[in-house]
Tab-separated table of C-alpha atoms in Angstrom:
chain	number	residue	atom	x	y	z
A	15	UNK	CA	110.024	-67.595	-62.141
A	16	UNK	CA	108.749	-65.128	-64.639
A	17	UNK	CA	108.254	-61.726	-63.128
A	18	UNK	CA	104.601	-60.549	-64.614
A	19	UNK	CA	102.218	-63.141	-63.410
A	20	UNK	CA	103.425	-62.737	-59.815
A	21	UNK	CA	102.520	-58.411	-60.386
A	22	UNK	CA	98.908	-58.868	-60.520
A	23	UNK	CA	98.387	-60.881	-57.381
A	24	UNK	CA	97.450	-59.213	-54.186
A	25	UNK	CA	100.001	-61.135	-52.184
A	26	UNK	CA	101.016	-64.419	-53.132
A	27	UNK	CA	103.261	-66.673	-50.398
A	28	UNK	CA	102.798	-70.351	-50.996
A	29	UNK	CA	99.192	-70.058	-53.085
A	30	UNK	CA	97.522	-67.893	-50.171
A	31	UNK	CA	95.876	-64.829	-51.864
A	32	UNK	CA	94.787	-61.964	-49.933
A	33	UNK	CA	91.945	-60.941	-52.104
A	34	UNK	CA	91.263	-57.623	-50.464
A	35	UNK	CA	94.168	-56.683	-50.021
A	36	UNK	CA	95.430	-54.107	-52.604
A	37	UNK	CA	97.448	-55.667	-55.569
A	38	UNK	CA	101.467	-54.430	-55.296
A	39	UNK	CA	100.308	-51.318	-58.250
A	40	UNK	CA	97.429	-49.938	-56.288
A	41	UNK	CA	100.037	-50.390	-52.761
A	42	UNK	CA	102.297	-48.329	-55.261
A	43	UNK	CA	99.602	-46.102	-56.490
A	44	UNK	CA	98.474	-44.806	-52.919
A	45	UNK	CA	101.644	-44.536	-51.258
A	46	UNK	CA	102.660	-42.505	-54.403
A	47	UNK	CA	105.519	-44.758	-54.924
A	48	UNK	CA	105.858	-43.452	-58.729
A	49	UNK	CA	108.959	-45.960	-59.715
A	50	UNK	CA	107.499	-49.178	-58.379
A	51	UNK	CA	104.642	-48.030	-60.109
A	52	UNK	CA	106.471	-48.000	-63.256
A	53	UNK	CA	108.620	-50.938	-63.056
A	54	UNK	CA	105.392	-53.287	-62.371
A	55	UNK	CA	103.723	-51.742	-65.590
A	56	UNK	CA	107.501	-52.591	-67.010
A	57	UNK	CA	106.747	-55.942	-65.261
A	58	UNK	CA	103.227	-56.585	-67.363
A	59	UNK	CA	100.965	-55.095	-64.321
A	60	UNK	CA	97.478	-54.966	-64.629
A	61	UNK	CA	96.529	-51.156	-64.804
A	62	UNK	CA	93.108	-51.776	-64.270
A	63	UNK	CA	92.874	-54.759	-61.869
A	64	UNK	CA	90.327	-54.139	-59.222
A	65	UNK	CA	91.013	-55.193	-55.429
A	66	UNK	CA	88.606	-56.915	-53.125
A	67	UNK	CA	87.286	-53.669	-51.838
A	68	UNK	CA	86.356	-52.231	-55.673
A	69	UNK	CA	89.315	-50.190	-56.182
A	70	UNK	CA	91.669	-49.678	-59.621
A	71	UNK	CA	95.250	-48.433	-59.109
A	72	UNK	CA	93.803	-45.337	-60.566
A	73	UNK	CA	91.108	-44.855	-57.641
A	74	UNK	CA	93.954	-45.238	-54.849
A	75	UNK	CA	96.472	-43.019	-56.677
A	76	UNK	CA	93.314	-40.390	-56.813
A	77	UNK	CA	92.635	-40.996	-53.050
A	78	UNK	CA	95.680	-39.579	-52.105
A	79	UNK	CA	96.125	-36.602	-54.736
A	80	UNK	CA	98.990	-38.657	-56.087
A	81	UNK	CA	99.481	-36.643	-59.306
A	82	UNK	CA	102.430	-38.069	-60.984
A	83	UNK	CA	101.209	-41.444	-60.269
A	84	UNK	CA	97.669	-40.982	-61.941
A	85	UNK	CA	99.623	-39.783	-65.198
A	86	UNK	CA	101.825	-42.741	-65.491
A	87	UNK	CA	98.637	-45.109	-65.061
A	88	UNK	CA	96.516	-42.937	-67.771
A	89	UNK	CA	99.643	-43.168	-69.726
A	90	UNK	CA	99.674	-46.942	-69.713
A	91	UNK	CA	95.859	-47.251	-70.495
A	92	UNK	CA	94.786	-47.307	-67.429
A	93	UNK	CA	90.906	-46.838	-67.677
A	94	UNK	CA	90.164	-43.128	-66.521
A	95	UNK	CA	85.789	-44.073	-66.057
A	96	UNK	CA	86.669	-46.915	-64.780
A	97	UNK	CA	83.816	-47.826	-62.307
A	98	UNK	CA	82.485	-49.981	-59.447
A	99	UNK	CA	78.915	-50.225	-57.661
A	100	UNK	CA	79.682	-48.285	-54.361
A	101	UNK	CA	83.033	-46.836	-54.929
A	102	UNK	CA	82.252	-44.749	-58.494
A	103	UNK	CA	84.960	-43.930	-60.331
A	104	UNK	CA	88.209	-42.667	-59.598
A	105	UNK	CA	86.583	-39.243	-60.208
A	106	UNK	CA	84.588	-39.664	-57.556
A	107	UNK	CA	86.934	-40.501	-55.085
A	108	UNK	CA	89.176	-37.749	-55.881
A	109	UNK	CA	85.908	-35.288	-55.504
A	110	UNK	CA	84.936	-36.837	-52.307
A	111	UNK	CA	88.646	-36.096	-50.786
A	112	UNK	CA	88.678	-32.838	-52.323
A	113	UNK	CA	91.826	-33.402	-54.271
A	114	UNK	CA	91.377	-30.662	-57.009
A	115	UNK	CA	94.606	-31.914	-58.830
A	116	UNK	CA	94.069	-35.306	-59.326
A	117	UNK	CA	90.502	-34.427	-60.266
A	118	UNK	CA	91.539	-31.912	-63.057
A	119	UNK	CA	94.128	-34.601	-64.421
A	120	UNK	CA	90.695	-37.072	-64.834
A	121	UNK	CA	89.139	-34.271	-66.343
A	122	UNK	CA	92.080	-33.386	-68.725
A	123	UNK	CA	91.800	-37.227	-69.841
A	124	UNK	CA	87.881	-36.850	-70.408
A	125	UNK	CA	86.485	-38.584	-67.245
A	126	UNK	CA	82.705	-38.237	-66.958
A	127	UNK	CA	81.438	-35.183	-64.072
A	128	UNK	CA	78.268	-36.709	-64.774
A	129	UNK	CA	78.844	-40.640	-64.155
A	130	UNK	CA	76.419	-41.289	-61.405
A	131	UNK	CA	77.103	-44.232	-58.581
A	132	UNK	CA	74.493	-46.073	-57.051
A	133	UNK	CA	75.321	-45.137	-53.537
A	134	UNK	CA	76.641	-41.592	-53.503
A	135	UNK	CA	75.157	-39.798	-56.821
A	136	UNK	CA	77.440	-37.731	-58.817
A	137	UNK	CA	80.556	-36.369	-58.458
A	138	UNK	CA	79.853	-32.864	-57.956
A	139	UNK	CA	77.573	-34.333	-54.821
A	140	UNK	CA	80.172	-36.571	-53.793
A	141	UNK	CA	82.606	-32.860	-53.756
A	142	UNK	CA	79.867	-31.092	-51.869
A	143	UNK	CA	79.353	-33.882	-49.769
A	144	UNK	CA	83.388	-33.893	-49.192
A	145	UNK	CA	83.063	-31.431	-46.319
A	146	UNK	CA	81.082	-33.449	-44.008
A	147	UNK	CA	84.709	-35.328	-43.809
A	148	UNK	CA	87.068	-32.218	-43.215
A	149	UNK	CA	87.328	-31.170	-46.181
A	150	UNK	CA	87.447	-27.432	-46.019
A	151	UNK	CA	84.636	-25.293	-48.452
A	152	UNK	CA	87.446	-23.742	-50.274
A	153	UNK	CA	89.014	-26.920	-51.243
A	154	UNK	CA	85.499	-27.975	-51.968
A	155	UNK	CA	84.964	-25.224	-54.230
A	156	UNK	CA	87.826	-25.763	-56.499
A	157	UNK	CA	86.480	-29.173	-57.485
A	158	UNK	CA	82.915	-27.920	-57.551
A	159	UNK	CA	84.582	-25.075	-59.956
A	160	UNK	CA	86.559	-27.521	-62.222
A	161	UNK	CA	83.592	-30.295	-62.602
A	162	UNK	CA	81.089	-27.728	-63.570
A	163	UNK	CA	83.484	-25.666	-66.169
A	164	UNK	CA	83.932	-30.051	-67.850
A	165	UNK	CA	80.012	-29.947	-67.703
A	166	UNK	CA	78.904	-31.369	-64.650
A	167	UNK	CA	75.035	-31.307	-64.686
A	168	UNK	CA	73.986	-28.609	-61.799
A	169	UNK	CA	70.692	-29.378	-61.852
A	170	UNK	CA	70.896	-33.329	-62.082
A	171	UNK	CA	68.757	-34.922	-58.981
A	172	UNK	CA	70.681	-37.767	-57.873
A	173	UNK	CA	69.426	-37.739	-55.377
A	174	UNK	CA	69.688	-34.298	-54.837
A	175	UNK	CA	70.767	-31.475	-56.627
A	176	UNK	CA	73.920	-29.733	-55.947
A	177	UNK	CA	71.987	-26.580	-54.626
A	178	UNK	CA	70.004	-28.874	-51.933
A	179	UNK	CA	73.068	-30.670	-50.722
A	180	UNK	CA	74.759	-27.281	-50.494
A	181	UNK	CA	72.099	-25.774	-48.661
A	182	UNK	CA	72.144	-28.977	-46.284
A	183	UNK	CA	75.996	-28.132	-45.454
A	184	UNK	CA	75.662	-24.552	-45.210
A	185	UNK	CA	78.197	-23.644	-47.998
A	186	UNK	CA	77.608	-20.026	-49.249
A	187	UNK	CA	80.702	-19.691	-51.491
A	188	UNK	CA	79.085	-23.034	-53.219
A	189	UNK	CA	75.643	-21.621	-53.636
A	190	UNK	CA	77.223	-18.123	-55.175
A	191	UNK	CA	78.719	-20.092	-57.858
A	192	UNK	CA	76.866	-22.180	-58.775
A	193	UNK	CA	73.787	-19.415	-58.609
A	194	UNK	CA	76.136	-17.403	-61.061
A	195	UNK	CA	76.954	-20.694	-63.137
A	196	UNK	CA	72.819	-21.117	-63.901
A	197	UNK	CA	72.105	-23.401	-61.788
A	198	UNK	CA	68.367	-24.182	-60.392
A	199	UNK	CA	67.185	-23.087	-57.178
A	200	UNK	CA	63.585	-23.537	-57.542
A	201	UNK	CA	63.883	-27.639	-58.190
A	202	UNK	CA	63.227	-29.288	-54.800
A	203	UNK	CA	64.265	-32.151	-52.873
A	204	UNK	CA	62.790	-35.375	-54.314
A	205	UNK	CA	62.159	-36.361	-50.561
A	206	UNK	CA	60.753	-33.507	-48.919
A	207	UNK	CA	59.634	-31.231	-51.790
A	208	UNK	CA	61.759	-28.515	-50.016
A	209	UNK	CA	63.408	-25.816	-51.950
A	210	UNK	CA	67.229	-25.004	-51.328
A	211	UNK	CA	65.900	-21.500	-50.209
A	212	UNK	CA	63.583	-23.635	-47.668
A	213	UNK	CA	66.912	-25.740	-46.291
A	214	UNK	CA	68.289	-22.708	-45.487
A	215	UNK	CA	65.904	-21.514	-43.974
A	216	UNK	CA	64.679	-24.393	-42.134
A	217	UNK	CA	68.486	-24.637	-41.188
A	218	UNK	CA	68.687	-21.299	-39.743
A	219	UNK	CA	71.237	-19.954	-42.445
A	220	UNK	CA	70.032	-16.321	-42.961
A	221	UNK	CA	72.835	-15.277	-45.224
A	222	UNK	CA	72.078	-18.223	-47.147
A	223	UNK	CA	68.314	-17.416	-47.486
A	224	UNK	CA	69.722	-13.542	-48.869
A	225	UNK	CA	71.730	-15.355	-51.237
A	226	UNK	CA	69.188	-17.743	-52.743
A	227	UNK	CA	66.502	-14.950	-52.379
A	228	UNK	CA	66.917	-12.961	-55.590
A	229	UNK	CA	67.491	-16.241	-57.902
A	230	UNK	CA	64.174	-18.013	-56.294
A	231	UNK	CA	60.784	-17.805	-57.697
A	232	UNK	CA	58.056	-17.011	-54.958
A	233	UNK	CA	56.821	-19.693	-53.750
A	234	UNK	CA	52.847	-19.521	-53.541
A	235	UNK	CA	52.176	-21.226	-50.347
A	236	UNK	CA	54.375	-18.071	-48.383
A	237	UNK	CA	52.217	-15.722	-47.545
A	238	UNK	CA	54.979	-12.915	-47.428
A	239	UNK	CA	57.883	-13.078	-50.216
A	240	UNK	CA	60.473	-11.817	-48.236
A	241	UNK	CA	63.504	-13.091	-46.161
A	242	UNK	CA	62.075	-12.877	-42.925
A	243	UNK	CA	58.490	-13.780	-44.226
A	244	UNK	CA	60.379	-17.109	-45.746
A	245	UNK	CA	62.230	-17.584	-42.602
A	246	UNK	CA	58.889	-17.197	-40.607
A	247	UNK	CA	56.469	-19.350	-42.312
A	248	UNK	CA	59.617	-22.310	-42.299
A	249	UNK	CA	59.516	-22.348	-38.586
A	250	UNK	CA	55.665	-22.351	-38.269
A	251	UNK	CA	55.659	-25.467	-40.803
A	252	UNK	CA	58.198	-27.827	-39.408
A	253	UNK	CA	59.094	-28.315	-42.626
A	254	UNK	CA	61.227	-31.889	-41.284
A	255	UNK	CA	58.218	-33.576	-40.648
A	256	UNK	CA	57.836	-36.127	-43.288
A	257	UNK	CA	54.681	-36.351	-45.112
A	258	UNK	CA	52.215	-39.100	-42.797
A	259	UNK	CA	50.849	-41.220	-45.715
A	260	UNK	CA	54.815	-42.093	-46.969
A	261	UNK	CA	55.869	-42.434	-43.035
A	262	UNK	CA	52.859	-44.593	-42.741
A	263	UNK	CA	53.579	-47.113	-45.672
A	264	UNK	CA	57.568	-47.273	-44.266
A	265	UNK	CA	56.146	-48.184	-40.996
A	266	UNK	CA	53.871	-50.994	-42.619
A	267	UNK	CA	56.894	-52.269	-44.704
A	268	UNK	CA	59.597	-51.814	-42.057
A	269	UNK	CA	57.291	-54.167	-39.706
A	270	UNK	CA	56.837	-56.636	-42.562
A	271	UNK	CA	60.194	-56.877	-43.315
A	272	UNK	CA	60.682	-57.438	-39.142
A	273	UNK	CA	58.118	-59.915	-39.362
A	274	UNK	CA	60.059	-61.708	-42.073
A	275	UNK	CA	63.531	-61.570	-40.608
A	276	UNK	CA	61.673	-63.505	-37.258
A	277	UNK	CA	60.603	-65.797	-39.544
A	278	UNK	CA	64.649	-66.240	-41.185
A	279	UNK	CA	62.700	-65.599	-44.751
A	280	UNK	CA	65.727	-62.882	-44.876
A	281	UNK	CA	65.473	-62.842	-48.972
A	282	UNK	CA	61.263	-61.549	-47.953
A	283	UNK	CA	62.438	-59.565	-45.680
A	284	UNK	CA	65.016	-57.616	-48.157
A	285	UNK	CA	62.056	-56.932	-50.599
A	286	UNK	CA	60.253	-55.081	-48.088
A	287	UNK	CA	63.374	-53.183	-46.963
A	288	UNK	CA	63.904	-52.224	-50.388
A	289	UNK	CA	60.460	-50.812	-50.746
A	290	UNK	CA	60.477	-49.027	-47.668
A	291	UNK	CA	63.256	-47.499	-48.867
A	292	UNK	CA	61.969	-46.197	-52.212
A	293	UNK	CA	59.725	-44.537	-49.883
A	294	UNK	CA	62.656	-43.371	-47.574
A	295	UNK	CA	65.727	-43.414	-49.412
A	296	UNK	CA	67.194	-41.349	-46.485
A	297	UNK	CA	66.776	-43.531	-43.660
A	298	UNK	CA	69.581	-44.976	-42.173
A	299	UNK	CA	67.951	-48.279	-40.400
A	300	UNK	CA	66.418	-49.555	-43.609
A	301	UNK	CA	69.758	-49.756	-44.906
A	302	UNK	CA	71.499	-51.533	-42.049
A	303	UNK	CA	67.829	-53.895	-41.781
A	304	UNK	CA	68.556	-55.118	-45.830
A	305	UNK	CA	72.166	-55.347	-45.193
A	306	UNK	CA	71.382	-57.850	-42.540
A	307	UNK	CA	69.618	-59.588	-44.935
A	308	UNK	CA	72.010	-59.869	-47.595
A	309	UNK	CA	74.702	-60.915	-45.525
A	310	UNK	CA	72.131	-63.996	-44.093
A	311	UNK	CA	72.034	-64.592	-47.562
A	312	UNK	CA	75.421	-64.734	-48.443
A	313	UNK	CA	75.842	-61.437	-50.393
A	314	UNK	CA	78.320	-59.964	-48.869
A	315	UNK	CA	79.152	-56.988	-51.381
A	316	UNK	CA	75.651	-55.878	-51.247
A	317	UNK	CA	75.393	-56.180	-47.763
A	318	UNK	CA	78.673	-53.835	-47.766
A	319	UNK	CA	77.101	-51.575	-50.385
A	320	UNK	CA	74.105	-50.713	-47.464
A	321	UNK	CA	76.590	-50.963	-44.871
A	322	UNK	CA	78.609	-48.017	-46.312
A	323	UNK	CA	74.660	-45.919	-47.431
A	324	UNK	CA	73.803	-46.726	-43.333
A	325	UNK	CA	77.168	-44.593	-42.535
A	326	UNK	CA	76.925	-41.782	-45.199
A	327	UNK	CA	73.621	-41.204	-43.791
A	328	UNK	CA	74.315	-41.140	-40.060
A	329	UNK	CA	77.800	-41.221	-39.501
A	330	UNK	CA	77.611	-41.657	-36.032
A	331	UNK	CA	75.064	-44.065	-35.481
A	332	UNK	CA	77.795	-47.415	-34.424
A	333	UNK	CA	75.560	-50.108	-35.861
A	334	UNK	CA	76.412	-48.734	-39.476
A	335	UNK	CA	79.889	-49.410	-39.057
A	336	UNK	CA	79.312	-52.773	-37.638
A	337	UNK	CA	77.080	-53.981	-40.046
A	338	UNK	CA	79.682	-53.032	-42.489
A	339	UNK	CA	82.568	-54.820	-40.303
A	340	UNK	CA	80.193	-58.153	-40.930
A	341	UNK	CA	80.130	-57.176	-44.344
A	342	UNK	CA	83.992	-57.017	-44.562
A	343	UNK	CA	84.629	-60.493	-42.389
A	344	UNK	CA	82.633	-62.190	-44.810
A	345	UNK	CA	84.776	-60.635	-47.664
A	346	UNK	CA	87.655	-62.295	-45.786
A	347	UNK	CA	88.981	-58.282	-45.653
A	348	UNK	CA	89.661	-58.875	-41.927
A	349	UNK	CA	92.079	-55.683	-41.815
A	350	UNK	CA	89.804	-53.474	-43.086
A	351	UNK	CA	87.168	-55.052	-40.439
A	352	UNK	CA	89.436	-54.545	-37.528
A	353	UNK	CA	89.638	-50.873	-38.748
A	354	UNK	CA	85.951	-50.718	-39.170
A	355	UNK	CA	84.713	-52.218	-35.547
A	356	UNK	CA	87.513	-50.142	-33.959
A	357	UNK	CA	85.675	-46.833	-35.780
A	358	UNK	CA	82.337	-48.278	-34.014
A	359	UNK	CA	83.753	-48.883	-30.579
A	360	UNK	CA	84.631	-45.302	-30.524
A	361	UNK	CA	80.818	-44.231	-30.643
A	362	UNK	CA	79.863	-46.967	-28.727
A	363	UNK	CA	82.660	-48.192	-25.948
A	364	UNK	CA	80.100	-50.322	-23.745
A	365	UNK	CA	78.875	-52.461	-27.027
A	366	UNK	CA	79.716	-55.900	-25.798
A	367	UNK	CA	78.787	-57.003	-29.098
A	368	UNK	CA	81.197	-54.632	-30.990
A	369	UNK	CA	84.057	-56.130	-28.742
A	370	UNK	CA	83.263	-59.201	-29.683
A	371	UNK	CA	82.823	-58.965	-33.219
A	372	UNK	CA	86.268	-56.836	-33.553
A	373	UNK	CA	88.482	-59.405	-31.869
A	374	UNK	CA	86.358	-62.315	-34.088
A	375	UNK	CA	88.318	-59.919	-36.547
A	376	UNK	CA	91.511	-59.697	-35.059
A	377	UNK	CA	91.603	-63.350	-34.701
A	378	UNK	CA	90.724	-64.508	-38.138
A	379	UNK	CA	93.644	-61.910	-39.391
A	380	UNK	CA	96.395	-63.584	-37.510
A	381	UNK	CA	94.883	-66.777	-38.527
A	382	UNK	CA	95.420	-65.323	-42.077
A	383	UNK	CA	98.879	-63.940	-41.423
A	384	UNK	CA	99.683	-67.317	-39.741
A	385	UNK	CA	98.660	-69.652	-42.559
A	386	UNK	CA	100.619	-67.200	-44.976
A	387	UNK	CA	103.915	-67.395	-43.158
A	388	UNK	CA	104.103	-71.051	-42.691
A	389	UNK	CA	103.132	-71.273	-46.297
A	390	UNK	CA	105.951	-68.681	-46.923
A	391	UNK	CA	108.521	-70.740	-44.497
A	392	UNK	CA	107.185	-74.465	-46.226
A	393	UNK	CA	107.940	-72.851	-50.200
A	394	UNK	CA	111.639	-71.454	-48.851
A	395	UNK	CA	112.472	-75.117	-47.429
């Protein structure tokens, strides 16, 4: 049997295909398994073949930081922009796991710092964003450092600048450079109008309110330009109150689209969502309402796509991860499910439902793993 046509499948035993499962080059490419890699290139593998879960060899080899692995698939035209809906490119992934290496080898090989993904923004955001995972702030910093010296836009708002989202995670090193890079600090957040200097403020950072200070314009509406007259009139305004006319309209359209999911008109009910969330764009329940939706309607990736916005936003709010272990049952990627609904039981243990729904998963993998062995055991006879 020829070699090549069997190096592109995911796993092949008797005709059952695993389609979320990782082909054998991305297995290679994040395990850093450098000569497999090779000889299924040798072998006519696919270097840009995407799994079930959106991923190129290239994006698991830059998960991982696996250098010499990334070279060999660039080397064999391997697709360095190479992009999917929620995932990004492999640029983003090695930003959001703070792997400065792998990210200056995509640079080096003209990858684009300002390629924007639907669900996460940039990668310079997805880098700042890095540390709310464990990544430290100086690993941070090297990426931020190395996408902004290739020309990543500081000032781009999606959805936030790179000064707001810094401000958010308290990063001071990140603020100096990029304040001495030329970045911005007077553009606000497209949600709350608030200023980076604000966040910090707001946040009680006061060494990152003395930082911003001398690169921020006064703003008119503080009585006293100053860092303690900033840090003052912040904690008379309540500056996280949303504004009541947009929490208003989100109310209306989060009941309609309630209204509409009673009523199992779930494609209704997404449209309202999906306003509401133009209003909202950070609110966690919208997301995980439409992902309900799509999943009732049989769009699984999309409901997956919300799924993983619901956990970005509140990563420790259970129903996100559930909602994206449905997502991932319906994608047949029971594995990845089981993982999923085990990362929800932890944040919520007494969730009868979660228990349910993760051994629903448990059992429809060894169903899988079943039907693949006796077709494994029926070829070999």
């Amino acid at each position: 049997m020829p070699v090549a046509p069997v190096v592109n499948l995911h796993v092949e035993t008797s005709g059952a295909v695993l389609s979320n499962c990782p082909p054998p080059l991305g297995c290679a490419a994040l395990s850093g398994e450098c000569v497999a890699a090779r000889y299924l290139l040798n072998h006519g593998a696919d270097p840009n073949k995407i799994d079930g879960a959106g991923l190129a060899p290239l994006h698991c080899a830059a998960k991982n930081g696996n250098e010499e692995v990334m070279r060999l698939l660039l080397s064999r035209g391997a697709s360095v922009d190479i992009d999917d809906v929620f995932q990004g490119t492999p640029l983003h992934t090695a930003s959001s796991f703070g792997n400065a290496g792998a990210l200056k080898i995509l640079l080096d090989h003209h990858a684009d710092p300002n390629r924007v993904s639907q669900v996460s923004g940039t990668p310079l955001i997805m880098a700042l964003d890095s540390t709310k995972h464990g990544v430290s702030e100086s690993d941070t910093l090297n990426c931020v450092k190395l996408l902004v010296k290739a020309g990543a836009d500081m000032n781009s708002a999606n959805p936030k600048t790179p000064l707001v989202v810094a401000a958010m995670y308290g990063l001071a090193d990140c603020i100096k450079y990029l304040l001495e890079a030329g970045a911005n600090p007077n553009i606000p957040d497209k949600q709350c109008g608030t200023t980076p200097i604000e966040i910090a403020a707001d946040s009680g950072r006061r060494e990152l309110v003395e930082i911003l200070f001398p690169f921020t314009k006064p703003i008119q509406c503080v009585p006293s330009w100053s860092v303690d007259g900033i840090i003052t009139h912040v904690k008379s305004k309540h500056l996280k109150d949303k504004d009541k006319v947009g929490q208003d309209k989100k109310a209306e359209l989060k009941s309609l689209g309630a209204k509409a999911v009673e009523e199992k008109d779930y494609a209704g009910a997404s449209k309202f969502y999906s306003e509401a969330i133009k209003v909202d764009p950070e609110d966690a329940t919208l997301y995980s309402n439409r992902g309900l939706c799509h999943l009732r309607i049989g769009e699984a990736h999309d409901a997956l796509v919300d799924a993983n916005a619901c956990i970005r936003l509140r990563p420790d709010w259970p129903k996100g991860y559930w909602r994206k272990g449905a997502a991932l049952t319906a994608l047949k990627d029971h594995k990845e499910a089981c993982d999923t609904y085990m990362a929800a039981m932890k944040l919520d243990p007494a969730s009868q439902e979660i228990h349910e729904a993760f051994w629903d998963a448990v059992a429809a993998m060894k169903e899988e793993l079943d039907a693949e062995q006796s077709g494994s055991s029926s070829e070999s006879d």
